[in-house]
Amino acid sequence: MSKDIVLAFSGGLDTSFCVPYLKERGWAVHTVFADTGGVDAEERAFIENRAQELGVASHVTVDGGPAIWAGFVKPFVWAGEGYQGQYPLLVSDRYLIVEAALKRAAELGTRAIAHGCTGMGNDQVRFDLAVKSLGDYEIVAPIREIQKEHTQTRAYEQKFLEERGFGVRAKQQAYTINENLLGVTMSGGEIDKWEAPGEGARGWCKPRAEWPSAPLRVKIGFERGEAVTLDGEKLAGHKLLAKLNALFAPYGVGRGLYTGDTTIGLKGRIIFEAPGLVSLLAAHRALEEAVLSKQQNRFKPEVARKWVEVVYEGFFHDPLKADLEAFLASSQSTVNGEVTLETHGGVVNAVAVASKHILNAKGATYAQSADWGVAEAEGFIKLFGMSSTLWAEVNC
């Protein structure tokens, strides 16, 4: 009798391979696709049909948009930092995919969970630690298993599927592609070889030759650091982010080629495209810079960097993450207002900020006018620089 196992499924090469691999080892495979907002209706239908074609015991699709906004986007924007100053954590939907898979496992009465992560990347850490943090489960990782015998795993997976009559899409043969509400990441092919990316390594963002000629302007409204309106229209967070993706992708905003230090110690090189998230970060930072105190703006990035590291490395359910988020949430009490963003292509800028909390001095404007005199300015400079001038007097 087959044993039930729940597989987190995306329809890509790795998770497609997992289905027949697990079936041939006696498992009844139940697939779960957590739709975190990065696919259209056509792609969603392809994933569902792909699962049936591979012969799964059951397949369910879960709407993960609201969860990814509340569970990741909101605190990430509060933090306002990319990993190592660049990468906007686009695969953080993994934690929400785990929760969807575990919910399905509970419905089926099984404690067996499978994923298609490789043994070389970060996702295996995120999946495994999230599962272990949420209960006692058996974790099966077919890609890690085949790596013991096959060094060229993608070629082996493709051959394995084709020998069983299952086709592989051309793009999946060259690249590992992850797509969700947050954006797109691509690795494999020439990217892994430290070469210039080919034309096929492109997701949502249009190349420069295709950017619209007219500039784009949008206005984002924030309440306590959370984006709540777009051009005056109140929207649920995941829908607002989806609209920002659609607006800024044609202008090539949010595309980057990133090399970073992975959790397991290797250097990772990927292309990422996050037009909506990068635009949202730009708007939020401009508002924060205007309404937070000098000491808040200086200290907050230290907390933000730690929060980003914790999430990147798989500790999504560690209590430290909740502690850091408590500080971040507290810092957002006055982050209210509207920010106007503008792009002519490639880069997005915050060109206007409106808020009742902007820290304006009533009688002074930087480098223009002041309501204090020369003596006060000279006295401040004397006291402010006392330590350095004393050192010079004593030692020079």
Coordinates of C-alpha atoms in Angstrom, one line a residue:
M1 CA 0.0 0.0 0.0
S2 CA 1.4 3.4 -1.0
K3 CA 2.2 5.9 1.7
D4 CA 0.9 9.5 1.4
I5 CA 3.4 12.3 0.9
V6 CA 2.8 16.0 0.2
L7 CA 5.1 17.6 -2.3
A8 CA 5.5 21.4 -2.6
F9 CA 5.0 21.7 -6.4
S10 CA 5.8 24.5 -8.9
G11 CA 5.6 22.6 -12.2
G12 CA 9.3 23.3 -12.9
L13 CA 12.0 20.7 -13.7
D14 CA 12.9 19.9 -10.2
T15 CA 9.5 19.3 -8.7
S16 CA 8.3 17.6 -11.9
F17 CA 11.1 15.1 -11.5
C18 CA 10.1 14.5 -7.9
V19 CA 6.7 13.1 -8.8
P20 CA 7.7 10.0 -10.7
Y21 CA 10.8 9.6 -8.6
L22 CA 8.7 9.4 -5.4
K23 CA 6.0 7.2 -7.0
E24 CA 8.6 4.7 -8.0
R25 CA 9.7 4.5 -4.4
G26 CA 6.2 3.6 -3.2
W27 CA 4.8 7.0 -2.3
A28 CA 1.3 8.3 -3.2
V29 CA 2.2 11.9 -4.2
H30 CA -0.1 14.8 -3.3
T31 CA 1.0 18.1 -4.8
V32 CA 0.4 21.6 -3.4
F33 CA 1.0 24.7 -5.5
A34 CA 1.0 27.8 -3.3
D35 CA 0.1 30.6 -5.8
T36 CA 2.0 33.5 -4.2
G37 CA 1.0 35.8 -7.0
G38 CA 3.7 35.5 -9.7
V39 CA 1.8 33.5 -12.3
D40 CA -1.0 34.3 -14.7
A41 CA -4.1 32.1 -15.3
E42 CA -2.4 30.4 -18.2
E43 CA 0.6 29.4 -16.1
R44 CA -1.5 28.4 -13.2
A45 CA -3.5 26.1 -15.5
F46 CA -0.2 24.6 -16.8
I47 CA 0.9 23.8 -13.3
E48 CA -2.3 22.1 -12.5
N49 CA -2.3 20.1 -15.8
R50 CA 1.3 19.2 -15.3
A51 CA 0.6 17.7 -11.9
Q52 CA -2.2 15.6 -13.4
E53 CA 0.0 14.6 -16.4
L54 CA 2.6 13.3 -13.9
G55 CA 0.1 11.1 -12.2
V56 CA -0.3 12.7 -8.7
A57 CA -2.8 11.2 -6.3
S58 CA -4.2 14.7 -5.7
H59 CA -3.4 18.3 -6.4
V60 CA -4.5 21.5 -4.7
T61 CA -3.7 25.2 -5.5
V62 CA -3.7 27.6 -2.6
D63 CA -4.0 31.4 -2.8
G64 CA -0.9 32.7 -1.0
G65 CA -1.1 36.4 -1.9
P66 CA -2.5 37.7 1.3
A67 CA -0.2 35.5 3.4
I68 CA 3.0 36.6 1.6
W69 CA 2.0 40.3 2.0
A70 CA 1.3 40.0 5.8
G71 CA 4.0 37.5 6.6
F72 CA 6.8 38.9 4.6
V73 CA 6.3 42.0 2.5
K74 CA 5.0 44.2 5.3
P75 CA 8.0 43.6 7.7
F76 CA 10.5 43.5 4.9
V77 CA 9.4 47.0 3.7
W78 CA 9.6 48.1 7.4
A79 CA 13.1 46.8 7.5
G80 CA 14.0 48.4 4.1
E81 CA 17.2 46.5 3.5
G82 CA 18.2 43.9 0.9
Y83 CA 20.5 41.0 1.8
Q84 CA 24.1 42.3 1.7
G85 CA 22.6 45.6 0.6
Q86 CA 21.2 44.2 -2.7
Y87 CA 19.0 41.2 -2.9
P88 CA 15.4 41.7 -1.9
L89 CA 14.7 38.1 -0.6
L90 CA 12.5 37.1 -3.5
V91 CA 12.2 33.5 -2.5
S92 CA 10.8 34.2 1.0
D93 CA 7.5 32.7 -0.2
R94 CA 9.2 29.3 0.7
Y95 CA 8.1 29.7 4.3
L96 CA 4.5 30.2 3.3
I97 CA 4.7 27.3 0.8
V98 CA 5.8 25.1 3.8
E99 CA 2.8 26.2 5.8
A100 CA 0.4 25.4 2.9
A101 CA 2.1 21.9 2.5
L102 CA 1.8 21.2 6.2
K103 CA -1.9 22.2 6.2
R104 CA -2.5 19.7 3.3
A105 CA -0.5 17.0 5.2
A106 CA -2.8 17.5 8.2
E107 CA -5.8 17.1 6.0
L108 CA -4.4 13.8 4.6
G109 CA -3.3 12.5 8.0
T110 CA 0.4 12.2 6.9
R111 CA 3.6 13.5 8.4
A112 CA 5.7 13.1 5.2
I113 CA 6.8 16.2 3.3
A114 CA 8.8 16.4 0.1
H115 CA 10.5 19.3 -1.7
G116 CA 12.5 19.8 -4.9
C117 CA 15.4 21.8 -3.4
T118 CA 19.0 20.9 -4.4
G119 CA 21.7 20.2 -1.9
M120 CA 23.8 23.2 -3.2
G121 CA 21.4 26.0 -2.5
N122 CA 19.7 28.0 0.3
D123 CA 16.1 26.8 -0.3
Q124 CA 16.8 23.4 1.3
V125 CA 17.7 25.2 4.5
R126 CA 14.6 27.4 4.4
F127 CA 12.3 24.4 3.7
D128 CA 13.9 22.0 6.2
L129 CA 14.2 24.5 9.1
A130 CA 10.7 25.8 8.6
V131 CA 9.3 22.3 8.6
K132 CA 11.3 21.3 11.7
S133 CA 10.2 24.5 13.5
L134 CA 6.5 23.6 13.0
G135 CA 6.4 20.0 14.0
D136 CA 7.8 16.4 13.8
Y137 CA 7.8 15.4 10.1
E138 CA 9.7 13.1 7.7
I139 CA 11.4 15.2 5.1
V140 CA 12.2 13.7 1.7
A141 CA 14.4 15.6 -0.7
P142 CA 14.8 13.7 -4.0
I143 CA 17.2 16.2 -5.6
R144 CA 19.6 15.8 -2.7
E145 CA 19.3 12.1 -3.0
I146 CA 20.3 11.9 -6.7
Q147 CA 23.2 14.2 -6.2
K148 CA 25.0 11.4 -4.4
E149 CA 25.3 9.6 -7.7
H150 CA 24.9 12.3 -10.4
T151 CA 26.9 15.5 -10.6
Q152 CA 25.0 17.0 -13.5
T153 CA 21.6 16.8 -11.8
R154 CA 19.6 19.0 -14.2
A155 CA 20.6 16.9 -17.2
Y156 CA 19.8 13.7 -15.2
E157 CA 16.4 15.0 -14.2
Q158 CA 15.6 15.9 -17.8
K159 CA 16.6 12.5 -19.1
F160 CA 14.7 10.8 -16.3
L161 CA 11.5 12.6 -17.3
E162 CA 11.9 12.2 -21.0
E163 CA 12.5 8.4 -20.7
R164 CA 9.1 8.2 -18.9
G165 CA 7.3 10.2 -21.7
F166 CA 7.2 13.6 -19.9
G167 CA 8.4 16.6 -21.9
V168 CA 10.5 19.5 -20.4
R169 CA 10.0 23.1 -21.5
A170 CA 12.9 24.7 -23.3
K171 CA 13.4 27.5 -20.8
Q172 CA 13.6 25.0 -17.9
Q173 CA 16.4 23.2 -19.7
A174 CA 18.6 26.2 -19.4
Y175 CA 17.6 28.0 -16.2
T176 CA 16.2 27.5 -12.8
I177 CA 13.4 30.1 -12.6
N178 CA 11.4 31.1 -9.5
E179 CA 8.5 33.4 -9.9
N180 CA 6.1 34.8 -7.3
L181 CA 4.4 38.1 -6.3
L182 CA 7.8 39.4 -5.0
G183 CA 9.5 39.0 -8.4
V184 CA 11.6 36.6 -10.5
T185 CA 14.9 34.9 -9.9
M186 CA 17.0 33.1 -12.5
S187 CA 20.1 31.0 -12.2
G188 CA 21.8 28.2 -14.2
G189 CA 23.3 28.3 -17.7
E190 CA 25.8 31.1 -18.3
I191 CA 24.8 32.9 -15.1
D192 CA 26.4 30.0 -13.0
K193 CA 29.4 30.2 -15.3
W194 CA 30.0 33.9 -14.4
E195 CA 29.3 34.9 -17.9
A196 CA 27.1 37.7 -19.3
P197 CA 23.4 36.6 -19.2
G198 CA 21.9 35.6 -22.5
E199 CA 18.7 37.1 -23.9
G200 CA 16.7 34.1 -22.6
A201 CA 17.6 35.2 -19.0
R202 CA 14.8 37.7 -18.8
G203 CA 11.5 37.7 -16.9
W204 CA 9.2 40.6 -16.4
C205 CA 11.5 43.6 -17.0
K206 CA 11.7 45.0 -20.5
P207 CA 15.1 45.8 -22.0
R208 CA 16.1 49.4 -22.5
A209 CA 15.1 49.4 -26.2
E210 CA 11.5 48.7 -25.2
W211 CA 11.0 51.2 -22.4
P212 CA 8.1 53.5 -22.9
S213 CA 9.0 57.0 -24.0
A214 CA 6.7 58.8 -21.5
P215 CA 7.8 58.8 -17.9
L216 CA 5.7 57.0 -15.3
R217 CA 4.5 58.7 -12.1
V218 CA 2.5 57.0 -9.3
K219 CA 1.6 58.0 -5.7
I220 CA 1.7 55.5 -2.9
G221 CA -0.1 56.1 0.5
F222 CA 1.3 54.7 3.7
E223 CA -0.3 54.1 7.1
R224 CA 2.1 53.0 9.9
G225 CA 4.6 52.0 7.3
E226 CA 2.3 49.8 5.3
A227 CA 1.3 50.7 1.7
V228 CA -2.5 51.0 1.6
T229 CA -3.3 53.2 -1.5
L230 CA -2.1 53.5 -5.0
D231 CA -3.0 56.8 -6.8
G232 CA -5.6 57.3 -4.2
E233 CA -7.3 53.9 -4.6
K234 CA -7.3 51.7 -1.4
L235 CA -6.1 48.2 -2.2
A236 CA -5.3 45.0 -0.4
G237 CA -1.5 44.8 -0.1
H238 CA -0.9 41.9 -2.4
K239 CA -3.0 43.5 -5.1
L240 CA -1.2 46.8 -4.7
L241 CA 2.2 45.0 -5.2
A242 CA 0.9 43.2 -8.2
K243 CA -0.2 46.5 -9.8
L244 CA 3.3 48.0 -9.0
N245 CA 4.9 45.0 -10.8
A246 CA 2.7 45.6 -13.8
L247 CA 3.4 49.4 -13.9
F248 CA 7.2 49.4 -13.4
A249 CA 8.3 46.2 -15.2
P250 CA 7.8 47.8 -18.7
Y251 CA 10.4 50.4 -17.5
G252 CA 13.0 47.8 -16.5
V253 CA 12.8 48.9 -12.9
G254 CA 14.1 46.4 -10.3
R255 CA 16.4 44.2 -12.4
G256 CA 19.8 43.2 -11.0
L257 CA 22.6 40.7 -11.3
Y258 CA 23.6 39.7 -7.8
T259 CA 26.4 37.7 -6.3
G260 CA 26.2 36.9 -2.6
D261 CA 27.3 34.7 0.2
T262 CA 24.8 31.8 0.6
T263 CA 23.8 30.1 3.8
I264 CA 25.9 27.0 3.0
G265 CA 29.0 29.0 2.2
L266 CA 29.1 28.9 -1.6
K267 CA 28.9 32.1 -3.7
G268 CA 25.5 32.4 -5.3
R269 CA 24.9 34.3 -8.6
I270 CA 21.4 35.1 -9.8
I271 CA 19.5 37.6 -11.9
F272 CA 16.5 39.1 -10.0
E273 CA 13.6 41.2 -11.1
A274 CA 11.5 42.9 -8.5
P275 CA 9.9 46.0 -10.1
G276 CA 7.1 46.4 -7.5
L277 CA 9.1 45.6 -4.4
V278 CA 12.0 47.9 -5.4
S279 CA 9.6 50.7 -6.1
L280 CA 7.8 50.1 -2.8
L281 CA 11.1 50.2 -0.9
A282 CA 12.1 53.5 -2.6
A283 CA 8.8 55.1 -1.6
H284 CA 8.9 53.8 2.0
R285 CA 12.6 54.9 2.5
A286 CA 11.8 58.4 1.3
L287 CA 9.0 58.8 3.8
E288 CA 11.0 57.3 6.7
E289 CA 13.9 59.6 6.0
A290 CA 11.6 62.6 6.4
V291 CA 9.6 61.5 9.5
L292 CA 12.0 59.5 11.7
S293 CA 14.4 61.1 14.1
K294 CA 18.1 61.2 13.4
Q295 CA 18.8 58.5 15.9
Q296 CA 16.1 56.3 14.5
N297 CA 17.4 56.6 11.0
R298 CA 20.9 55.8 12.2
F299 CA 20.0 52.8 14.3
K300 CA 17.2 51.1 12.4
P301 CA 19.4 49.8 9.6
E302 CA 21.3 47.6 12.1
V303 CA 18.1 45.9 13.2
A304 CA 16.9 45.7 9.6
R305 CA 20.1 43.9 8.5
K306 CA 19.8 41.4 11.3
W307 CA 16.1 40.7 10.4
V308 CA 17.1 40.2 6.7
E309 CA 19.9 37.8 7.7
V310 CA 17.6 35.7 9.9
V311 CA 15.0 35.4 7.2
Y312 CA 17.5 34.8 4.4
E313 CA 19.2 32.0 6.4
G314 CA 16.0 30.0 7.2
F315 CA 15.3 31.2 10.7
F316 CA 11.8 32.4 9.8
H317 CA 10.3 31.0 13.0
D318 CA 13.1 31.8 15.4
P319 CA 12.0 34.0 18.3
L320 CA 14.6 36.6 17.4
K321 CA 12.7 37.4 14.2
A322 CA 9.6 38.3 16.3
D323 CA 11.7 40.4 18.6
L324 CA 13.2 42.4 15.8
E325 CA 9.8 42.8 14.2
A326 CA 8.5 44.3 17.4
F327 CA 11.1 47.1 17.1
L328 CA 10.4 47.6 13.4
A329 CA 6.7 47.9 14.0
S330 CA 7.3 50.4 16.8
S331 CA 9.4 52.5 14.5
Q332 CA 6.5 52.9 12.0
S333 CA 4.1 54.8 14.2
T334 CA 4.6 58.1 12.3
V335 CA 5.4 56.6 8.9
N336 CA 2.2 58.0 7.4
G337 CA 1.8 60.0 4.2
E338 CA 2.0 59.9 0.5
V339 CA 5.1 59.5 -1.8
T340 CA 5.2 60.2 -5.5
L341 CA 7.5 57.9 -7.5
E342 CA 8.8 58.7 -11.0
T343 CA 10.8 56.7 -13.5
H344 CA 12.0 57.3 -17.0
G345 CA 13.3 53.8 -17.1
G346 CA 15.7 51.6 -15.1
V347 CA 15.8 53.6 -11.9
V348 CA 12.9 54.8 -9.8
N349 CA 13.0 58.0 -7.6
A350 CA 10.8 59.4 -4.9
V351 CA 10.2 62.9 -6.2
A352 CA 7.7 64.2 -3.7
V353 CA 6.8 63.4 0.0
A354 CA 3.7 64.6 1.8
S355 CA 3.1 63.9 5.5
K356 CA 2.0 65.8 8.6
H357 CA 4.9 64.1 10.4
I358 CA 7.8 65.6 8.4
L359 CA 10.4 66.9 10.8
N360 CA 10.4 70.5 9.6
A361 CA 11.8 73.2 11.8
K362 CA 9.4 76.2 11.8
G363 CA 12.1 78.9 11.7
A364 CA 14.9 77.2 9.6
T365 CA 15.6 75.5 6.3
Y366 CA 18.8 73.6 5.6
A367 CA 21.4 75.8 3.9
Q368 CA 18.9 78.6 3.3
S369 CA 17.7 80.3 6.5
A370 CA 17.9 79.9 10.3
D371 CA 16.3 81.4 13.4
W372 CA 19.6 81.3 15.4
G373 CA 22.6 83.7 15.3
V374 CA 26.3 83.5 14.4
A375 CA 27.3 83.2 18.1
E376 CA 25.1 80.2 18.6
A377 CA 26.4 78.5 15.4
E378 CA 30.0 79.1 16.4
G379 CA 29.4 77.9 20.0
F380 CA 27.8 74.7 18.7
I381 CA 30.7 74.0 16.4
K382 CA 33.2 74.6 19.2
L383 CA 31.5 72.1 21.6
F384 CA 30.7 69.6 18.9
G385 CA 34.3 69.4 17.7
M386 CA 35.9 69.7 21.2
S387 CA 37.4 66.2 21.2
S388 CA 39.2 66.6 17.9
T389 CA 40.5 70.1 18.5
L390 CA 41.8 69.1 22.0
W391 CA 43.7 66.2 20.4
A392 CA 45.3 68.5 17.9
E393 CA 46.3 71.0 20.6
V394 CA 47.9 68.3 22.8
N395 CA 49.6 66.3 20.1
C396 CA 50.5 68.6 17.2

